[in-house]
Coordinates of C-alpha atoms in Angstrom, one line a residue:
Chain A
M1 CA 110.1 54.5 -173.5
S2 CA 111.1 58.2 -173.1
T3 CA 112.1 60.5 -176.0
I4 CA 115.7 61.7 -176.5
A5 CA 116.6 65.3 -177.0
P6 CA 118.3 66.0 -180.4
A7 CA 121.4 67.4 -178.7
D8 CA 121.7 64.3 -176.5
F9 CA 121.3 62.0 -179.5
T10 CA 124.0 64.0 -181.4
Y11 CA 126.4 63.6 -178.4
L12 CA 125.8 59.9 -178.2
K13 CA 126.0 59.5 -182.0
D14 CA 129.4 61.2 -182.0
L15 CA 130.6 59.2 -179.0
V16 CA 129.9 55.8 -180.5
Q17 CA 131.3 57.0 -183.9
R18 CA 134.5 58.2 -182.2
E19 CA 135.0 55.2 -179.9
A20 CA 133.7 52.3 -181.9
A21 CA 133.3 53.7 -185.4
I22 CA 129.6 52.7 -185.3
V23 CA 127.2 54.7 -187.4
L24 CA 124.1 55.8 -185.5
E25 CA 122.0 57.4 -188.2
A26 CA 119.2 59.8 -187.6
G27 CA 116.0 57.8 -187.1
K28 CA 117.9 55.4 -184.8
E29 CA 116.9 57.4 -181.6
Y30 CA 114.8 54.4 -180.5
L31 CA 117.9 52.2 -180.5
A32 CA 119.9 54.6 -178.3
T33 CA 117.0 54.9 -176.0
S34 CA 116.2 51.2 -175.7
R35 CA 119.9 50.3 -175.1
L36 CA 120.8 53.2 -172.8
E37 CA 117.8 53.7 -170.6
P38 CA 118.8 50.5 -168.6
V39 CA 122.3 51.9 -168.2
A40 CA 120.9 55.1 -166.9
R41 CA 118.7 53.2 -164.5
T42 CA 121.5 51.0 -163.2
E43 CA 123.7 54.1 -162.7
G44 CA 121.0 55.9 -160.8
L45 CA 120.9 58.7 -163.4
D46 CA 117.9 60.7 -164.6
G47 CA 117.1 59.1 -167.9
I48 CA 119.1 59.6 -171.1
A49 CA 119.5 63.3 -170.3
G50 CA 121.1 62.5 -167.0
L51 CA 123.3 59.9 -168.6
V52 CA 124.6 62.4 -171.2
R53 CA 125.3 65.0 -168.5
A54 CA 127.3 62.3 -166.5
L55 CA 129.2 61.3 -169.7
R56 CA 130.3 64.9 -170.3
T57 CA 132.0 64.9 -166.9
D58 CA 133.1 61.2 -166.9
S59 CA 136.8 61.5 -166.2
T60 CA 137.5 57.7 -165.6
G61 CA 135.9 56.5 -168.8
K62 CA 134.0 53.8 -167.0
L63 CA 130.6 55.2 -167.9
R64 CA 131.7 55.7 -171.5
N65 CA 132.7 52.0 -171.6
K66 CA 129.3 51.0 -170.3
V67 CA 127.6 53.1 -173.0
I68 CA 129.8 51.5 -175.7
D69 CA 129.1 48.1 -174.3
A70 CA 125.3 48.7 -174.4
M71 CA 125.4 50.0 -177.9
T72 CA 127.6 47.3 -179.3
T73 CA 126.3 44.1 -177.7
N74 CA 123.9 42.5 -180.1
E75 CA 121.6 39.6 -180.4
T76 CA 123.6 36.4 -180.9
L77 CA 122.6 32.8 -181.3
W78 CA 124.1 29.4 -181.6
F79 CA 125.0 28.2 -185.1
R80 CA 123.6 31.4 -186.6
D81 CA 122.3 30.6 -190.2
S82 CA 123.5 27.0 -189.6
H83 CA 124.6 26.4 -193.2
P84 CA 128.1 28.1 -192.9
F85 CA 128.9 25.6 -190.1
E86 CA 127.8 22.6 -192.2
T87 CA 129.6 23.9 -195.3
L88 CA 132.8 24.3 -193.3
R89 CA 132.6 20.9 -191.8
Q90 CA 131.6 19.0 -194.9
E91 CA 133.2 20.9 -197.7
L92 CA 136.1 23.0 -196.5
L93 CA 137.6 21.2 -193.5
P94 CA 138.8 18.2 -195.5
G95 CA 140.9 20.4 -197.8
L96 CA 142.1 22.6 -194.9
M97 CA 143.1 19.5 -192.9
E98 CA 145.0 18.2 -195.9
A99 CA 146.8 21.6 -196.2
K100 CA 147.7 21.5 -192.5
K101 CA 148.5 17.8 -192.1
V102 CA 152.1 18.4 -191.3
T103 CA 151.7 20.9 -188.5
R104 CA 148.3 19.4 -187.4
T105 CA 147.2 22.8 -186.1
L106 CA 144.2 25.0 -186.8
D107 CA 144.1 28.7 -185.9
I108 CA 140.7 30.3 -185.8
W109 CA 139.6 33.9 -185.1
C110 CA 136.1 35.1 -184.3
G111 CA 136.2 38.9 -184.7
A112 CA 132.9 39.8 -183.1
S113 CA 132.3 37.0 -180.6
S114 CA 129.8 38.8 -178.4
T115 CA 128.7 36.5 -175.5
G116 CA 130.5 33.5 -177.0
Q117 CA 127.8 31.6 -178.9
E118 CA 129.7 31.7 -182.2
P119 CA 133.2 30.5 -181.0
Y120 CA 131.5 27.8 -178.9
S121 CA 129.4 26.7 -181.9
I122 CA 132.6 26.4 -183.9
A123 CA 134.2 24.4 -181.0
M124 CA 131.2 22.0 -180.9
M125 CA 131.3 21.5 -184.6
L126 CA 135.1 20.8 -184.5
K127 CA 134.6 18.3 -181.7
D128 CA 132.4 16.3 -184.1
V129 CA 135.4 15.6 -186.3
P130 CA 137.3 12.8 -184.7
Q131 CA 140.3 13.2 -186.9
L132 CA 140.9 16.6 -185.2
D133 CA 141.2 15.0 -181.8
S134 CA 145.0 15.0 -181.8
W135 CA 145.3 18.4 -183.5
R136 CA 146.2 21.7 -181.7
I137 CA 143.3 24.0 -182.2
R138 CA 143.8 27.7 -181.2
M139 CA 140.7 29.8 -181.2
V140 CA 140.9 33.5 -180.5
A141 CA 137.6 35.3 -179.9
T142 CA 137.5 39.0 -179.7
D143 CA 134.9 41.7 -179.0
I144 CA 134.9 45.3 -178.1
S145 CA 132.6 44.8 -175.1
L146 CA 134.2 43.8 -171.9
T147 CA 130.8 42.8 -170.5
A148 CA 130.2 40.5 -173.4
L149 CA 133.7 39.0 -173.0
D150 CA 133.1 38.3 -169.3
R151 CA 129.9 36.5 -170.1
A152 CA 131.5 34.5 -172.9
R153 CA 134.4 33.5 -170.5
A154 CA 131.8 32.5 -167.8
G155 CA 129.9 30.4 -170.4
K156 CA 126.7 30.5 -168.4
Y157 CA 123.5 31.0 -170.4
S158 CA 119.8 31.5 -169.6
Q159 CA 117.2 29.0 -170.8
M160 CA 116.1 31.6 -173.4
E161 CA 119.7 31.9 -174.7
I162 CA 120.3 28.2 -175.0
G163 CA 116.9 28.0 -176.9
R164 CA 118.3 30.1 -179.7
G165 CA 119.6 27.7 -182.3
L166 CA 121.5 25.3 -180.1
P167 CA 120.9 21.7 -181.2
A168 CA 119.5 19.6 -178.3
K169 CA 122.2 17.0 -178.8
Y170 CA 124.9 19.6 -178.0
L171 CA 122.9 20.9 -175.0
V172 CA 122.9 17.4 -173.6
R173 CA 126.6 16.8 -174.4
Y174 CA 128.2 20.1 -173.4
F175 CA 126.0 21.8 -170.8
Q176 CA 125.1 21.3 -167.1
R177 CA 122.2 22.9 -165.4
V178 CA 123.2 25.3 -162.7
G179 CA 120.2 26.8 -161.0
P180 CA 118.1 28.4 -163.7
D181 CA 121.0 28.6 -166.1
Y182 CA 123.1 26.3 -168.3
Q183 CA 126.8 26.1 -167.9
I184 CA 129.0 25.2 -170.8
S185 CA 131.7 22.6 -170.2
N186 CA 135.3 23.4 -169.3
E187 CA 136.3 21.3 -172.3
L188 CA 134.8 23.8 -174.6
K189 CA 135.8 26.9 -172.5
S190 CA 139.4 25.8 -172.6
M191 CA 139.3 25.9 -176.5
V192 CA 138.7 29.6 -176.7
D193 CA 140.9 32.5 -175.7
Y194 CA 138.8 35.7 -175.3
R195 CA 140.4 39.1 -175.7
Q196 CA 139.2 42.6 -176.2
L197 CA 139.7 44.1 -179.6
N198 CA 138.0 47.1 -181.2
L199 CA 137.8 46.3 -184.9
A200 CA 137.7 50.0 -185.7
A201 CA 140.9 50.9 -183.7
T202 CA 144.5 49.6 -183.9
W203 CA 144.6 45.8 -183.5
P204 CA 147.0 44.2 -181.0
P205 CA 149.0 41.2 -182.5
I206 CA 146.7 38.2 -182.6
G207 CA 148.5 36.0 -185.1
E208 CA 147.6 34.4 -188.4
F209 CA 144.6 32.3 -189.0
D210 CA 143.2 29.4 -191.1
L211 CA 139.7 30.5 -190.5
I212 CA 138.3 34.0 -189.8
F213 CA 134.8 34.8 -188.8
I214 CA 133.8 38.4 -188.9
R215 CA 130.0 37.9 -189.0
N216 CA 127.2 40.3 -188.6
V217 CA 129.3 43.2 -187.5
L218 CA 130.5 45.0 -190.6
I219 CA 127.0 46.3 -191.2
Y220 CA 127.5 48.7 -188.3
F221 CA 130.4 50.4 -189.9
K222 CA 130.8 53.1 -192.5
Q223 CA 132.3 51.9 -195.8
D224 CA 135.8 53.3 -195.2
V225 CA 136.1 51.6 -191.8
K226 CA 134.7 48.4 -193.3
T227 CA 137.4 48.5 -195.9
Q228 CA 140.1 49.0 -193.3
I229 CA 138.8 46.1 -191.3
I230 CA 138.7 43.7 -194.3
N231 CA 142.1 44.8 -195.5
K232 CA 143.6 44.2 -192.0
A233 CA 141.8 40.9 -191.6
E234 CA 142.9 39.5 -195.0
R235 CA 146.5 40.1 -194.0
L236 CA 145.9 37.7 -191.1
L237 CA 144.3 35.0 -193.3
R238 CA 146.7 32.3 -194.4
P239 CA 146.9 31.4 -198.2
H240 CA 144.7 28.3 -197.8
G241 CA 142.4 29.9 -195.3
Y242 CA 138.7 31.0 -195.4
M243 CA 136.9 34.1 -194.2
F244 CA 133.2 34.1 -193.3
L245 CA 131.0 37.2 -193.1
G246 CA 127.3 37.4 -192.1
S247 CA 124.8 36.0 -194.5
T248 CA 123.5 39.5 -195.3
E249 CA 127.0 41.0 -195.7
S250 CA 129.1 41.2 -198.8
L251 CA 132.3 42.7 -200.1
L252 CA 130.8 44.0 -203.3
S253 CA 131.7 47.6 -202.5
T254 CA 134.8 46.8 -200.5
P255 CA 138.2 46.8 -202.3
N256 CA 139.9 43.6 -201.2
N257 CA 142.4 40.8 -202.2
L258 CA 140.0 38.0 -201.6
E259 CA 138.3 35.6 -203.9
R260 CA 134.6 34.9 -203.3
R261 CA 133.5 31.3 -203.2
Q262 CA 129.9 30.3 -203.2
L263 CA 129.2 26.8 -201.7
G264 CA 125.5 26.2 -201.7
K265 CA 123.9 28.9 -199.5
T266 CA 127.3 29.7 -198.0
T267 CA 129.5 32.5 -199.2
C268 CA 133.1 32.6 -198.0
Y269 CA 136.3 34.3 -199.0
T270 CA 139.8 33.0 -199.6
P271 CA 143.0 34.9 -200.5
K272 CA 143.5 35.6 -204.2
K273 CA 146.2 33.3 -205.6
G274 CA 149.3 34.7 -207.3
Chain B
M1 CA 103.9 21.4 -195.8
R2 CA 102.0 19.7 -193.1
A3 CA 102.6 19.7 -189.3
L4 CA 100.9 18.2 -186.3
V5 CA 100.8 19.9 -182.9
V6 CA 100.1 17.6 -179.9
D7 CA 99.5 19.5 -176.7
D8 CA 96.8 19.3 -174.0
S9 CA 96.7 23.1 -173.7
R10 CA 94.4 24.6 -176.2
A11 CA 96.2 28.0 -175.8
M12 CA 99.6 26.4 -176.5
R13 CA 98.2 24.6 -179.6
T14 CA 96.9 28.0 -180.8
I15 CA 100.3 29.7 -180.4
L16 CA 102.2 26.9 -182.1
K17 CA 99.6 26.6 -184.9
K18 CA 99.8 30.3 -185.6
I19 CA 103.6 30.2 -185.8
L20 CA 103.6 27.3 -188.2
M21 CA 100.8 28.6 -190.3
E22 CA 102.6 31.9 -190.7
V23 CA 105.5 30.1 -192.4
G24 CA 103.2 28.1 -194.7
F25 CA 102.2 24.9 -192.8
D26 CA 98.8 23.3 -192.8
V27 CA 98.4 22.3 -189.1
A28 CA 96.6 19.4 -187.6
E29 CA 96.0 19.4 -183.8
A30 CA 95.7 16.8 -181.0
G31 CA 95.2 17.0 -177.3
N32 CA 97.2 14.0 -176.3
G33 CA 99.4 11.2 -177.6
I34 CA 96.5 8.9 -178.6
E35 CA 94.7 11.6 -180.5
G36 CA 98.1 12.5 -182.1
L37 CA 98.5 8.9 -183.4
A38 CA 95.0 9.0 -184.7
R39 CA 95.6 12.3 -186.5
L40 CA 98.7 10.8 -188.1
K41 CA 96.5 8.0 -189.6
E42 CA 93.9 10.5 -190.8
V43 CA 96.2 13.1 -192.4
D44 CA 98.8 12.2 -195.0
N45 CA 102.3 13.5 -195.4
I46 CA 102.8 15.2 -192.0
E47 CA 106.4 16.3 -192.1
V48 CA 106.9 17.5 -188.6
A49 CA 105.2 16.9 -185.2
L50 CA 105.6 19.4 -182.3
V51 CA 104.8 17.4 -179.1
D52 CA 104.3 18.4 -175.5
W53 CA 105.7 16.0 -172.8
N54 CA 103.1 16.0 -170.0
M55 CA 99.6 15.1 -171.3
P56 CA 96.7 12.9 -170.2
E57 CA 96.0 9.5 -171.8
M58 CA 99.4 9.2 -173.5
D59 CA 102.3 11.5 -172.8
G60 CA 104.7 13.0 -175.4
L61 CA 107.5 10.5 -174.7
E62 CA 105.2 7.5 -175.3
F63 CA 104.0 9.2 -178.5
V64 CA 107.5 9.6 -179.8
K65 CA 108.3 6.0 -178.9
A66 CA 105.1 4.9 -180.8
V67 CA 106.0 7.0 -183.8
R68 CA 109.6 5.8 -184.0
A69 CA 108.4 2.2 -183.8
D70 CA 106.3 2.6 -186.9
H71 CA 108.4 2.9 -190.1
T72 CA 105.5 4.7 -191.8
Y73 CA 106.7 7.8 -190.1
A74 CA 110.4 7.3 -190.5
D75 CA 110.8 10.6 -192.4
M76 CA 108.7 12.6 -190.0
K77 CA 110.6 15.0 -187.8
V78 CA 109.6 15.2 -184.1
M79 CA 110.3 18.2 -181.9
M80 CA 109.4 18.0 -178.2
V81 CA 108.1 21.4 -177.0
S82 CA 107.9 21.1 -173.2
A83 CA 108.2 22.9 -169.9
E84 CA 110.5 20.1 -168.7
N85 CA 113.9 21.7 -168.6
D86 CA 115.9 19.1 -166.8
M87 CA 118.8 17.8 -168.8
T88 CA 118.1 14.2 -168.2
K89 CA 114.6 14.7 -169.7
V90 CA 116.1 16.3 -172.8
A91 CA 118.5 13.4 -173.1
R92 CA 115.7 10.9 -172.7
A93 CA 113.6 12.6 -175.4
L94 CA 116.5 12.4 -177.8
M95 CA 117.2 8.8 -176.9
V96 CA 113.7 7.6 -177.8
G97 CA 113.9 9.4 -181.1
A98 CA 113.0 13.1 -180.8
D99 CA 115.0 15.1 -183.4
E100 CA 114.9 18.4 -181.4
Y101 CA 113.8 19.8 -178.1
A102 CA 112.4 23.3 -177.3
M103 CA 111.8 24.4 -173.7
K104 CA 108.7 26.4 -173.0
P105 CA 108.2 29.3 -173.0
V106 CA 109.0 29.4 -176.7
T107 CA 109.1 32.2 -179.2
K108 CA 108.5 32.2 -183.0
E109 CA 112.3 32.5 -183.5
I110 CA 113.0 29.5 -181.3
I111 CA 110.6 27.3 -183.2
L112 CA 111.8 28.4 -186.6
E113 CA 115.4 28.0 -185.6
K114 CA 114.7 24.5 -184.4
L115 CA 112.9 23.7 -187.7
D116 CA 115.9 24.9 -189.5
L117 CA 118.2 22.7 -187.4
M118 CA 116.0 19.7 -188.4
G119 CA 116.7 20.6 -192.1
M120 CA 113.3 22.0 -192.8
Q121 CA 113.1 24.8 -195.4
V122 CA 111.1 27.5 -193.7
P123 CA 111.4 31.3 -194.1
Q124 CA 113.1 32.8 -191.0

């Protein structure tokens, strides 16, 4: 891997901070290099230096979007941490279904859906609950990266990707082999509405939700941006709803109107009552 | 915690054994299904078996069938670790009683995530 000139790193750091509110601290040069060298190669540019030169004169914004994509698309897996999904199904869903028994609807938002593994994991888990068969389930999945959203919509995954945390019973039930890849079923694809949303910018109207997942993404933001995101998200959470963060994320330093609930290994948040 | 690795490739056994030992397992090894059944009789309290599919003498599928027919091993988890990546093969392995299925090539993350899926407490 080549090195990155300090001026080029500063330019990229400012770009991702401005466009995606992502903090690229000093010492993270390797991250920029490993993520952006493939972009430079694909674009036929002369390494990171050539990429930064091209970005400075990028009038269409296309190259800038590719850089943001590369810097924000992160490793994702099926049923990440596994316990939040179990807790939701076994401990929270019964009460939630009781609260929604009149409308028989569930509205769910995945705020950093990446290439689709999280929303599809939730969809698979919900399909295991026969009482929900006749319910209307609306799942909105958003991400900043158009490339990730396209991949999520396509629902086609490599063998290595389906190896990461996907229970074999779901592989058999919901996937078909297509060449070297595995294609998720239309049944699951039709449950998820993928849209672009930059958590750090102004949000388009996406509705209110019974369940919100903003997992493993807040760690990339500075505290003030994180607070803004949580405060906006909590306004979209219905009174009986639950919000899930990543297992290493917490709201300890984030002013909020949420009540923390600890259920076994799972932490979730619900609107403060009264 | 004790584990059994059944694979006719010594190299594969070494890789899987290393992964399991790093998270605290004592690991027994076998080169085929018959040897695997013998190890189960020799070593007490094996909690999980990682089993290849294609092996001489007795293949992995026959091993799983034999294990599931013996209530002594009712609590033991079985994960197939195989280069067979056809969906019908995965379905067949589950049908005869495998708890999980990992397709080769595997990484440490894949194995640990599968152990987690089977409810085994291992550090990730």
